[in-house]
Short mmCIF file of C-alpha atoms in Angstrom, two decimals:
data_model
loop_
_atom_site.label_atom_id
_atom_site.label_comp_id
_atom_site.label_asym_id
_atom_site.label_seq_id
_atom_site.Cartn_x
_atom_site.Cartn_y
_atom_site.Cartn_z
CA MET A 1 79.56 55.24 118.77
CA VAL A 2 77.62 52.20 120.11
CA ARG A 3 80.91 50.64 121.20
CA SER A 4 81.78 53.83 123.11
CA LEU A 5 78.43 53.77 124.93
CA LEU A 6 78.84 50.10 125.87
CA CYS A 7 82.37 50.73 127.14
CA ALA A 8 81.16 53.70 129.21
CA ALA A 9 78.34 51.61 130.75
CA ALA A 10 80.67 48.69 131.53
CA GLY A 11 83.16 51.07 133.10
CA ALA A 12 80.50 52.64 135.33
CA LEU A 13 79.22 49.20 136.41
CA LEU A 14 82.73 47.92 137.17
CA ALA A 15 83.75 51.06 139.04
CA GLY A 16 80.64 50.93 141.23
CA PHE A 17 81.22 47.28 142.13
CA VAL A 18 84.94 47.71 142.87
CA VAL A 19 84.45 50.77 145.08
CA PHE A 20 81.32 49.78 147.00
CA ARG A 21 81.42 45.93 146.76
CA SER A 22 77.66 45.97 146.22
CA PRO A 23 75.82 44.77 143.08
CA ARG A 24 72.88 47.08 143.86
CA ILE A 25 75.05 50.20 144.10
CA ALA A 26 76.86 49.13 140.95
CA LEU A 27 73.51 49.01 139.13
CA TYR A 28 72.68 52.48 140.45
CA GLY A 29 76.00 53.67 139.05
CA LEU A 30 75.16 52.12 135.68
CA LEU A 31 71.78 53.87 135.71
CA ALA A 32 73.37 57.23 136.59
CA ALA A 33 75.91 56.84 133.78
CA ALA A 34 73.16 56.02 131.32
CA VAL A 35 71.17 59.11 132.35
CA ALA A 36 74.29 61.30 132.05
CA LEU A 37 75.16 59.92 128.63
CA ALA A 38 71.59 60.39 127.42
CA GLY A 39 71.54 63.98 128.68
CA THR A 40 74.84 64.75 126.98
CA GLY A 41 73.58 63.28 123.74
CA VAL A 42 70.40 65.34 123.82
CA ALA A 43 72.33 68.54 124.60
CA ALA A 44 74.76 67.87 121.74
CA ALA A 45 71.91 67.23 119.31
CA VAL A 46 70.11 70.42 120.29
CA THR A 47 73.16 72.72 120.16
CA PHE A 48 74.93 71.14 117.16
CA ARG A 49 75.54 73.74 114.41
CA PRO A 50 77.33 72.55 111.25
CA SER A 51 78.15 76.18 110.39
CA SER A 52 80.50 76.32 113.38
CA LEU A 53 82.80 73.91 111.61
CA VAL A 54 83.01 76.23 108.61
CA GLU A 55 84.08 79.28 110.68
CA PRO A 56 85.79 77.93 113.82
CA ARG A 57 86.84 80.26 116.61
CA TYR A 58 90.21 79.90 118.35
CA SER A 59 91.56 81.42 121.53
CA GLY A 60 94.67 81.28 123.67
CA VAL A 61 97.76 79.51 122.33
CA ILE A 62 95.73 77.77 119.63
CA ALA A 63 94.82 81.14 118.14
CA VAL A 64 97.50 80.62 115.49
CA ALA A 65 95.67 77.51 114.26
CA PRO A 66 93.68 79.23 111.46
CA SER A 67 96.91 79.87 109.59
CA LEU A 68 98.03 76.27 110.03
CA VAL A 69 94.92 74.15 109.50
CA GLY A 70 91.99 73.98 107.10
CA SER A 71 91.44 72.63 103.62
CA ALA A 72 93.06 74.30 100.64
CA GLN A 73 89.61 75.22 99.35
CA SER A 74 88.64 77.09 102.53
CA ILE A 75 91.97 78.98 102.60
CA VAL A 76 91.53 80.11 98.99
CA THR A 77 87.92 81.11 99.65
CA LYS A 78 88.84 83.25 102.66
CA PHE A 79 91.79 84.81 100.81
CA GLU A 80 89.61 85.81 97.86
CA SER A 81 87.02 87.23 100.25
CA TYR A 82 89.70 89.36 101.95
CA ARG A 83 91.04 90.42 98.57
CA GLN A 84 87.60 91.60 97.41
CA GLN A 85 86.97 93.47 100.67
CA LEU A 86 90.36 95.15 100.45
CA THR A 87 89.62 96.26 96.90
CA LYS A 88 86.45 97.98 98.10
CA LEU A 89 88.45 99.74 100.82
CA VAL A 90 91.05 100.95 98.33
CA THR A 91 88.31 102.24 96.06
CA ASN A 92 87.04 104.35 98.95
CA VAL A 93 90.47 105.97 99.20
CA SER A 94 89.23 108.49 96.64
CA LYS A 95 86.88 109.98 99.24
CA LEU A 96 89.78 110.37 101.67
CA TYR A 97 91.88 111.81 98.89
CA ASP A 98 89.27 114.45 98.08
CA ALA A 99 89.10 115.44 101.75
CA VAL A 100 92.89 115.67 102.12
CA ASN A 101 93.27 117.50 98.84
CA ALA A 102 91.04 120.29 100.15
CA LEU A 103 93.42 121.05 103.01
CA PRO A 104 95.03 124.48 102.74
CA THR A 105 98.56 123.15 103.25
CA TYR A 106 98.91 121.94 99.68
CA ASP A 107 96.61 122.20 96.70
CA ALA A 108 97.61 119.47 94.28
CA ASP A 109 98.17 121.03 90.88
CA PRO A 110 96.26 119.07 88.22
CA ALA A 111 99.32 119.49 86.02
CA SER A 112 101.58 117.76 88.57
CA ILE A 113 103.42 114.61 87.57
CA LYS A 114 101.95 111.97 89.87
CA VAL A 115 104.16 108.96 90.68
CA LEU A 116 102.90 105.86 92.49
CA HIS A 117 105.77 104.33 94.48
CA VAL A 118 105.42 100.60 95.28
CA SER A 119 107.91 98.03 96.50
CA ASP A 120 108.40 94.50 97.85
CA ILE A 121 105.27 92.96 96.38
CA HIS A 122 106.66 89.42 96.89
CA ILE A 123 104.16 87.86 94.42
CA ASN A 124 101.16 88.78 96.54
CA PRO A 125 98.19 89.18 94.13
CA ILE A 126 96.54 91.59 96.58
CA ALA A 127 99.13 94.16 95.49
CA TRP A 128 97.67 94.33 91.97
CA ASN A 129 94.25 95.22 93.39
CA VAL A 130 95.84 97.98 95.45
CA ILE A 131 97.98 99.31 92.60
CA ARG A 132 95.15 99.29 90.09
CA SER A 133 92.77 101.09 92.45
CA LEU A 134 95.33 103.71 93.48
CA LYS A 135 96.31 104.30 89.86
CA GLU A 136 92.72 105.02 88.95
CA GLN A 137 91.74 107.01 92.04
CA PHE A 138 94.83 109.23 92.06
CA LYS A 139 95.16 109.33 88.26
CA VAL A 140 98.89 108.64 88.42
CA ASP A 141 101.15 109.20 85.41
CA LEU A 142 103.61 106.41 86.16
CA ILE A 143 104.47 103.70 88.68
CA VAL A 144 107.92 103.12 90.17
CA ASP A 145 108.59 99.67 91.66
CA THR A 146 111.78 99.50 93.74
CA GLY A 147 112.14 95.73 93.59
CA ASP A 148 111.34 92.34 95.10
CA ILE A 149 108.32 91.82 92.92
CA SER A 150 109.07 88.08 93.11
CA ASP A 151 109.97 85.83 96.02
CA HIS A 152 112.45 83.29 94.66
CA GLY A 153 113.13 84.64 91.18
CA THR A 154 111.99 81.42 89.50
CA LYS A 155 110.55 81.00 86.02
CA ALA A 156 107.33 79.72 87.58
CA GLU A 157 106.75 83.18 89.05
CA ASN A 158 106.97 84.96 85.69
CA ALA A 159 103.24 84.73 84.99
CA PHE A 160 102.68 87.03 87.97
CA MET A 161 104.30 89.89 86.02
CA GLU A 162 101.62 89.84 83.31
CA GLU A 163 99.46 92.24 85.34
CA ILE A 164 101.97 95.00 84.60
CA GLY A 165 100.88 95.20 80.97
CA LYS A 166 97.24 95.69 82.02
CA LEU A 167 97.87 98.81 84.12
CA GLY A 168 97.89 101.25 81.21
CA VAL A 169 100.67 103.52 82.56
CA PRO A 170 104.49 103.27 82.46
CA TYR A 171 105.86 100.83 85.06
CA VAL A 172 109.47 101.62 86.01
CA PHE A 173 111.18 98.63 87.65
CA VAL A 174 114.52 98.05 89.36
CA ARG A 175 115.62 94.59 90.46
CA GLY A 176 115.54 93.66 94.16
CA ASN A 177 117.55 91.03 96.00
CA HIS A 178 114.71 88.50 95.53
CA ASP A 179 114.49 89.18 91.78
CA SER A 180 116.64 87.16 89.42
CA ARG A 181 117.73 88.13 85.91
CA THR A 182 114.91 85.84 84.78
CA THR A 183 112.47 88.00 86.76
CA GLU A 184 113.95 91.15 85.26
CA ARG A 185 113.51 89.82 81.71
CA ALA A 186 109.93 88.75 82.47
CA VAL A 187 109.10 92.29 83.61
CA ALA A 188 110.81 93.81 80.56
CA LYS A 189 108.55 91.77 78.24
CA GLN A 190 105.41 93.41 79.61
CA LYS A 191 103.72 96.26 77.85
CA ASN A 192 104.41 99.64 79.55
CA ALA A 193 107.39 98.21 81.50
CA VAL A 194 110.61 100.25 81.76
CA VAL A 195 113.39 98.19 83.35
CA LEU A 196 116.38 100.21 84.53
CA ASP A 197 119.69 98.73 85.66
CA ASN A 198 122.51 101.26 85.67
CA ALA A 199 120.52 103.18 83.08
CA SER A 200 118.27 106.22 82.81
CA ALA A 201 115.16 107.09 80.87
CA THR A 202 112.70 109.95 80.61
CA VAL A 203 109.29 108.69 81.71
CA ALA A 204 106.20 110.93 81.90
CA GLY A 205 108.48 113.96 81.86
CA LEU A 206 110.82 112.83 84.67
CA ARG A 207 114.45 111.82 84.08
CA ILE A 208 114.79 108.61 86.11
CA TYR A 209 117.96 106.63 86.84
CA GLY A 210 117.57 103.05 88.08
CA LEU A 211 120.05 100.58 89.54
CA GLY A 212 119.28 96.91 90.22
CA ASP A 213 120.37 95.23 93.44
CA PRO A 214 123.70 93.38 93.02
CA ARG A 215 122.58 90.49 95.26
CA PHE A 216 120.31 87.52 94.61
CA THR A 217 119.74 86.07 98.05
CA PRO A 218 117.61 83.01 97.10
CA ASP A 219 120.75 81.50 95.55
CA LYS A 220 122.47 80.19 98.69
CA SER A 221 125.49 78.96 96.72
CA VAL A 222 126.68 82.54 96.17
CA PRO A 223 128.01 84.52 99.15
CA VAL A 224 126.12 87.77 99.82
CA ASN A 225 127.61 90.92 101.32
CA ASN A 226 124.84 92.67 103.29
CA ASP A 227 127.14 95.11 105.06
CA PRO A 228 125.55 98.60 104.99
CA ALA A 229 128.89 100.24 104.21
CA HIS A 230 129.34 97.91 101.24
CA MET A 231 125.89 98.80 99.89
CA ARG A 232 126.51 102.54 100.35
CA ASP A 233 129.78 102.17 98.46
CA PHE A 234 127.94 100.28 95.72
CA GLY A 235 125.55 103.19 95.31
CA ARG A 236 128.31 105.77 95.53
CA ARG A 237 130.39 104.11 92.79
CA HIS A 238 127.46 104.48 90.39
CA ALA A 239 126.43 107.91 91.63
CA VAL A 240 129.79 109.49 90.77
CA ARG A 241 129.32 108.45 87.15
CA LEU A 242 126.15 110.48 86.76
CA PRO A 243 126.66 113.76 84.85
CA ARG A 244 126.86 116.92 86.99
CA PRO A 245 125.10 119.17 87.47
CA SER A 246 122.81 116.17 87.47
CA PRO A 247 119.90 116.17 85.05
CA ILE A 248 118.51 113.21 86.99
CA ASP A 249 115.23 114.05 88.72
CA LEU A 250 114.66 110.72 90.45
CA VAL A 251 116.82 107.72 91.38
CA ALA A 252 115.31 104.28 92.03
CA VAL A 253 117.21 101.55 93.89
CA HIS A 254 116.19 98.68 96.14
CA ASP A 255 118.35 98.90 99.26
CA PRO A 256 118.11 102.03 101.48
CA ASP A 257 121.86 101.90 102.13
CA ALA A 258 122.56 101.93 98.39
CA ALA A 259 120.17 104.89 98.21
CA LYS A 260 122.36 106.83 100.64
CA GLY A 261 125.24 106.36 98.21
CA PHE A 262 123.39 108.70 95.82
CA SER A 263 123.49 111.54 98.32
CA GLY A 264 124.02 114.78 96.39
CA ALA A 265 123.57 113.09 92.99
CA ALA A 266 119.83 113.75 92.69
CA PRO A 267 117.13 115.58 94.66
CA MET A 268 115.05 112.40 95.21
CA VAL A 269 115.88 108.72 95.73
CA LEU A 270 113.30 105.93 96.13
CA ALA A 271 114.05 102.57 97.79
CA GLY A 272 112.36 99.62 99.52
CA HIS A 273 113.72 96.37 100.98
CA SER A 274 113.12 97.00 104.71
CA HIS A 275 109.29 96.55 104.60
CA ARG A 276 109.10 99.71 106.73
CA ARG A 277 108.29 103.12 105.32
CA SER A 278 110.55 106.03 106.22
CA THR A 279 111.94 109.23 104.75
CA THR A 280 114.87 111.46 105.51
CA VAL A 281 116.66 114.45 103.98
CA LEU A 282 120.41 113.86 103.80
CA PRO A 283 122.90 116.70 104.53
CA THR A 284 123.37 117.23 100.78
CA GLY A 285 119.66 118.00 100.36
CA THR A 286 118.80 114.65 98.77
CA ARG A 287 115.57 113.15 100.10
CA VAL A 288 115.45 109.35 100.47
CA LEU A 289 111.99 107.80 100.64
CA VAL A 290 111.92 104.13 101.67
CA GLN A 291 108.66 102.37 100.87
CA GLY A 292 107.03 99.64 102.95
CA SER A 293 105.76 96.42 101.41
CA THR A 294 102.97 96.88 98.87
CA GLY A 295 102.43 93.14 99.09
CA GLY A 296 102.24 93.07 102.88
CA ALA A 297 105.56 91.12 102.83
CA GLY A 298 103.90 88.27 100.93
CA LEU A 299 103.90 84.94 102.78
CA ARG A 300 106.31 86.44 105.31
CA ALA A 301 103.27 88.14 106.83
CA LEU A 302 102.45 84.79 108.46
CA GLU A 303 105.79 84.73 110.28
CA HIS A 304 104.91 87.58 112.64
CA ALA A 305 102.27 88.05 115.32
CA GLU A 306 101.11 91.28 113.66
CA PRO A 307 100.47 91.39 109.88
CA THR A 308 102.69 93.61 107.78
CA PRO A 309 100.66 96.57 106.45
CA VAL A 310 100.17 97.11 102.72
CA GLN A 311 101.84 100.42 101.84
CA ALA A 312 102.28 102.67 98.82
CA SER A 313 102.79 106.39 98.22
CA VAL A 314 101.71 108.93 95.62
CA LEU A 315 104.33 111.61 94.92
CA TYR A 316 103.56 114.97 93.30
CA PHE A 317 106.29 116.52 91.14
CA ASP A 318 106.12 120.01 89.68
CA ARG A 319 105.94 119.67 85.90
CA ALA A 320 108.23 122.65 85.30
CA SER A 321 110.95 122.19 87.95
CA HIS A 322 110.56 118.38 88.31
CA ARG A 323 110.93 118.83 92.07
CA LEU A 324 108.84 116.99 94.67
CA GLN A 325 106.06 119.20 96.07
CA ALA A 326 104.17 116.76 98.33
CA TRP A 327 103.34 113.11 98.78
CA ASP A 328 100.51 110.98 100.16
CA ASP A 329 101.31 107.87 102.20
CA ILE A 330 98.61 105.19 101.88
CA THR A 331 98.53 102.36 104.42
CA LEU A 332 96.10 99.46 104.38
CA GLY A 333 95.67 96.72 106.96
CA GLY A 334 97.75 93.61 106.41
CA LEU A 335 96.52 90.08 105.77
CA GLY A 336 93.13 89.60 107.44
CA GLU A 337 92.73 93.24 108.49
CA GLN A 338 90.41 95.81 106.95
CA SER A 339 91.55 99.39 107.42
CA VAL A 340 92.83 102.26 105.32
CA HIS A 341 94.82 105.36 106.27
CA ILE A 342 96.11 108.24 104.18
CA GLN A 343 98.49 110.99 105.27
CA ARG A 344 99.52 114.07 103.30
CA HIS A 345 103.09 115.41 103.59
CA VAL A 346 104.30 118.69 102.11
CA GLU A 347 107.91 119.18 101.00
CA PRO A 348 109.09 122.15 103.12
CA ASP A 349 111.71 123.38 100.66
CA PRO A 350 111.06 122.02 97.16
CA ARG A 351 113.69 124.21 95.49
CA ARG A 352 116.50 123.61 97.98
CA MET A 353 120.02 123.35 96.62
CA ILE A 354 121.38 119.82 96.17
CA SER A 355 125.05 119.86 97.11
CA PRO A 356 127.52 117.17 96.00
CA GLU A 357 128.98 114.88 98.61
CA PRO A 358 132.25 116.39 99.91
CA THR A 359 135.39 114.76 98.58
CA THR A 360 138.83 114.67 100.14
CA ALA A 361 141.45 116.48 98.08
CA PRO A 362 144.91 114.92 97.58
CA SER A 363 147.42 115.76 100.30
CA PRO A 364 150.82 117.29 99.50
CA THR A 365 152.33 113.79 99.67
CA GLY A 366 150.10 112.68 96.83
CA THR A 367 148.05 110.11 98.73
CA VAL A 368 144.28 110.09 98.27
CA SER A 369 141.78 109.13 100.92
CA GLY A 370 138.08 108.38 100.47
CA THR A 371 136.09 106.07 98.27
CA SER A 372 137.43 104.74 95.01
CA ASP A 373 135.56 105.33 91.76
CA GLY A 374 136.16 101.75 90.68
#
């Protein structure tokens, strides 16, 4: 610091002499520089606040800096703070739930089978806070996870699955394209876990069929076919093997296009993958509900200007008919945001007929068109 002051004084003296060719003016310049430096030092000492270094403020282009700089300790501290605040917000969902439940459009039957639909957690620990709070507040009977619970499908990620056994309700899981067979086995080892891959099981009174994603995209050595038509055909090939009239109440897959392949095979299909929530009723009467990311897209949330919201849904099934009656969509602010939103939807025609997908009959020449069963 002393060296900097001496250099500044020498520079002021030299500049004054070079410009004005007068030793007296050069000395005046040195005096002015000294006064300016002293004033700056006093102002810095008076306004210096060490706390500003702990919580810096960024603006303009450098606004992205908080996600790029800072010690590991400070990042962990801020993350845990956000996680705790988000947990408090989720806990308050019960108050919103009570208000929504009083609406005349749908009175949730206490005997309903309540299903919590989650997806695309991508090893974000925040998701467990959300799931645990929603499970308790909505008193769900089971949880259905439509895949991508991991990020790279490595053995190192297996410890993340241990939270499943602490939830206290059945946890139905289907493999996503980021989940390896190692991930699938790690989930299957957990208490309460029900892993389905081209298999069905009765869970909490619902007959559920699950199908794991055929792709494992983290393995770049294996070519991946992401064509929507290919994924629909993948779903269709498995759908035609289900017994008809189908006793399946609910189908769980990862990819929305594979979900469309189950059109007409079941009244309800759950999916994920796209990190965007949506729902549609197909011409056959099958409803496809695509869940957003319950993990806020994991670390991918840092790749976008706006954080990916944390999303989950609670579905209400009639205990007698096993048909969907209504569902609540819960949306929480993504990484760094603090907000919660709940929206009630009522199924307009719970008992609608589910028609099989039309098939093309053989022509007189004996040729067959359409999709193969193979």
